[in-house]
């Protein structure tokens, strides 16, 4: 199982054998690293492909290396990276147009910043021009199945409701909001220039030269999260003294998850919503079809796409 009698844990990556025991507490993904115990980690990184591009991963692994695989063959690399998992999204119509209107940084996962002259053209940024920041393969949800997509709602460990998009739209009023979406990595190159190369994790990676284009202005349509949570959560969970210490964690179909303070979401002024349309049309696959979190005023990394689960509790991420 990858664990020796002394409690150490080993795994392999490409030609290396690594003792990751001491790294378990440092790993940004927490206990997920234990899934690869005793064998190759490539199968997991085929989904979280950013690992293959990050110099931080390479640096951390070299620090943990304890040996090499004698039978390693380099031609195995491409297959182990999971290229087939990314095939369906490559020819999406919006993606094809985005490659022309934006500057791609990587394809697996697909990440691209909007070209400046495209931002200048219109008040609202078209979906095909808006920047894209994916973390894993894009979930494939057919257009005809959108209404059947289900979101589960949890109060801590307990599921309190689950509703399809069709049910959500029938029970709650539709709303819209014009809001800027901006990645927290925007102007990454400026940050490196101003604060030095040691200030940024983007150095020596595909995002080192990010300019001003990881933002856009969009008219979003959906339903208010406050309306939904007010109905599905127990009344005691929404008392003011409780709300201030709680967070809503959004989980996407791609496995990515992160949280936002519940008090911010429940404030009607902020117009936080489950968005299903942008600029009057369904979300594109790269932007979260069939539904994403839209949190005006909060950095883009918190606007989880392809939402399938929302958990309210004290834990933040």
Short mmCIF file of C-alpha atoms in Angstrom, two decimals, residues 34-151:
data_model
loop_
_atom_site.label_atom_id
_atom_site.label_comp_id
_atom_site.label_asym_id
_atom_site.label_seq_id
_atom_site.Cartn_x
_atom_site.Cartn_y
_atom_site.Cartn_z
CA UNK A 34 -2.54 9.53 -0.19
CA UNK A 35 -4.60 8.13 -3.08
CA UNK A 36 -1.34 7.58 -4.93
CA UNK A 37 0.39 5.71 -2.10
CA UNK A 38 2.48 2.78 -3.26
CA UNK A 39 2.30 3.44 -6.98
CA UNK A 40 2.48 5.95 -9.82
CA UNK A 41 0.83 9.32 -9.24
CA UNK A 42 0.33 10.00 -12.98
CA UNK A 43 -3.18 8.55 -12.98
CA UNK A 44 -4.34 11.27 -10.58
CA UNK A 45 -2.39 14.05 -12.29
CA UNK A 46 -3.98 13.10 -15.61
CA UNK A 47 -6.98 14.97 -14.14
CA UNK A 48 -5.09 17.71 -12.24
CA UNK A 49 -2.65 18.27 -15.10
CA UNK A 50 -1.28 21.50 -13.67
CA UNK A 51 1.13 19.31 -11.69
CA UNK A 52 2.98 18.48 -14.91
CA UNK A 53 3.69 22.18 -15.59
CA UNK A 54 4.55 23.54 -12.16
CA UNK A 55 8.21 24.06 -11.28
CA UNK A 56 7.14 23.96 -7.62
CA UNK A 57 6.06 20.35 -8.05
CA UNK A 58 9.35 19.48 -9.75
CA UNK A 59 11.33 21.22 -7.01
CA UNK A 60 9.36 19.53 -4.21
CA UNK A 61 9.75 16.10 -5.78
CA UNK A 62 13.51 16.41 -6.18
CA UNK A 63 13.73 17.21 -2.50
CA UNK A 64 11.84 13.98 -1.73
CA UNK A 65 13.53 11.68 -4.25
CA UNK A 66 14.99 8.48 -2.80
CA UNK A 67 15.59 6.45 -5.96
CA UNK A 68 14.95 5.85 -9.67
CA UNK A 69 12.93 3.26 -11.59
CA UNK A 70 15.26 1.03 -13.59
CA UNK A 71 12.55 0.07 -16.12
CA UNK A 72 11.21 3.59 -16.82
CA UNK A 73 10.55 4.42 -20.49
CA UNK A 74 10.06 8.06 -21.45
CA UNK A 75 7.53 7.28 -24.20
CA UNK A 76 5.09 6.29 -21.46
CA UNK A 77 4.78 9.92 -20.39
CA UNK A 78 2.14 11.10 -22.87
CA UNK A 79 -0.19 8.19 -22.19
CA UNK A 80 0.18 8.63 -18.44
CA UNK A 81 -0.70 12.31 -18.70
CA UNK A 82 -4.22 11.33 -19.73
CA UNK A 83 -4.51 13.09 -23.09
CA UNK A 84 -7.71 11.20 -23.93
CA UNK A 85 -9.53 12.84 -21.00
CA UNK A 86 -9.29 16.20 -22.76
CA UNK A 87 -10.43 15.21 -26.27
CA UNK A 88 -14.14 16.10 -26.06
CA UNK A 89 -13.58 19.74 -25.17
CA UNK A 90 -11.01 20.54 -27.85
CA UNK A 91 -13.46 21.19 -30.70
CA UNK A 92 -16.15 23.02 -28.72
CA UNK A 93 -17.26 25.97 -30.87
CA UNK A 94 -16.70 28.57 -28.15
CA UNK A 95 -13.23 27.13 -27.41
CA UNK A 96 -12.23 27.33 -31.07
CA UNK A 97 -13.24 31.01 -31.19
CA UNK A 98 -11.54 31.69 -27.86
CA UNK A 99 -8.21 30.54 -29.26
CA UNK A 100 -8.52 33.41 -31.76
CA UNK A 101 -9.76 36.13 -29.41
CA UNK A 102 -7.61 35.19 -26.42
CA UNK A 103 -4.02 34.14 -25.83
CA UNK A 104 -3.85 30.51 -24.66
CA UNK A 105 -1.26 29.62 -22.02
CA UNK A 106 -1.90 25.90 -21.90
CA UNK A 107 -4.32 23.34 -23.34
CA UNK A 108 -4.49 20.72 -20.58
CA UNK A 109 -6.06 22.35 -18.63
CA UNK A 110 -7.16 25.08 -21.01
CA UNK A 111 -6.23 28.56 -19.76
CA UNK A 112 -6.22 31.76 -21.81
CA UNK A 113 -6.29 35.52 -21.27
CA UNK A 114 -8.40 37.89 -23.38
CA UNK A 115 -6.49 40.02 -25.86
CA UNK A 116 -6.67 43.70 -24.93
CA UNK A 117 -8.19 44.85 -28.22
CA UNK A 118 -11.05 42.39 -27.66
CA UNK A 119 -11.80 43.95 -24.26
CA UNK A 120 -11.95 47.38 -25.91
CA UNK A 121 -14.55 46.38 -28.49
CA UNK A 122 -17.72 46.08 -26.40
CA UNK A 123 -19.12 46.96 -22.98
CA UNK A 124 -20.03 43.30 -22.36
CA UNK A 125 -17.31 40.73 -23.02
CA UNK A 126 -18.58 37.96 -25.32
CA UNK A 127 -18.30 34.39 -24.02
CA UNK A 128 -15.92 33.45 -26.82
CA UNK A 129 -13.54 36.28 -25.83
CA UNK A 130 -13.74 35.99 -22.04
CA UNK A 131 -10.66 34.59 -20.31
CA UNK A 132 -10.69 30.92 -19.31
CA UNK A 133 -9.05 29.40 -16.22
CA UNK A 134 -9.72 25.67 -15.95
CA UNK A 135 -8.15 23.26 -13.47
CA UNK A 136 -9.15 19.91 -14.95
CA UNK A 137 -10.99 18.41 -17.95
CA UNK A 138 -14.26 20.21 -18.73
CA UNK A 139 -17.31 18.12 -17.70
CA UNK A 140 -19.33 17.07 -20.73
CA UNK A 141 -22.99 17.95 -20.12
CA UNK A 142 -25.22 17.75 -23.23
CA UNK A 143 -27.43 20.80 -23.79
CA UNK A 144 -30.57 18.67 -23.66
CA UNK A 145 -29.65 17.43 -20.17
CA UNK A 146 -29.15 20.84 -18.56
CA UNK A 147 -32.55 20.96 -16.84
CA UNK A 148 -31.90 17.59 -15.22
CA UNK A 149 -28.59 18.66 -13.66
CA UNK A 150 -28.87 18.27 -9.86
CA UNK A 151 -27.30 20.35 -7.10
#
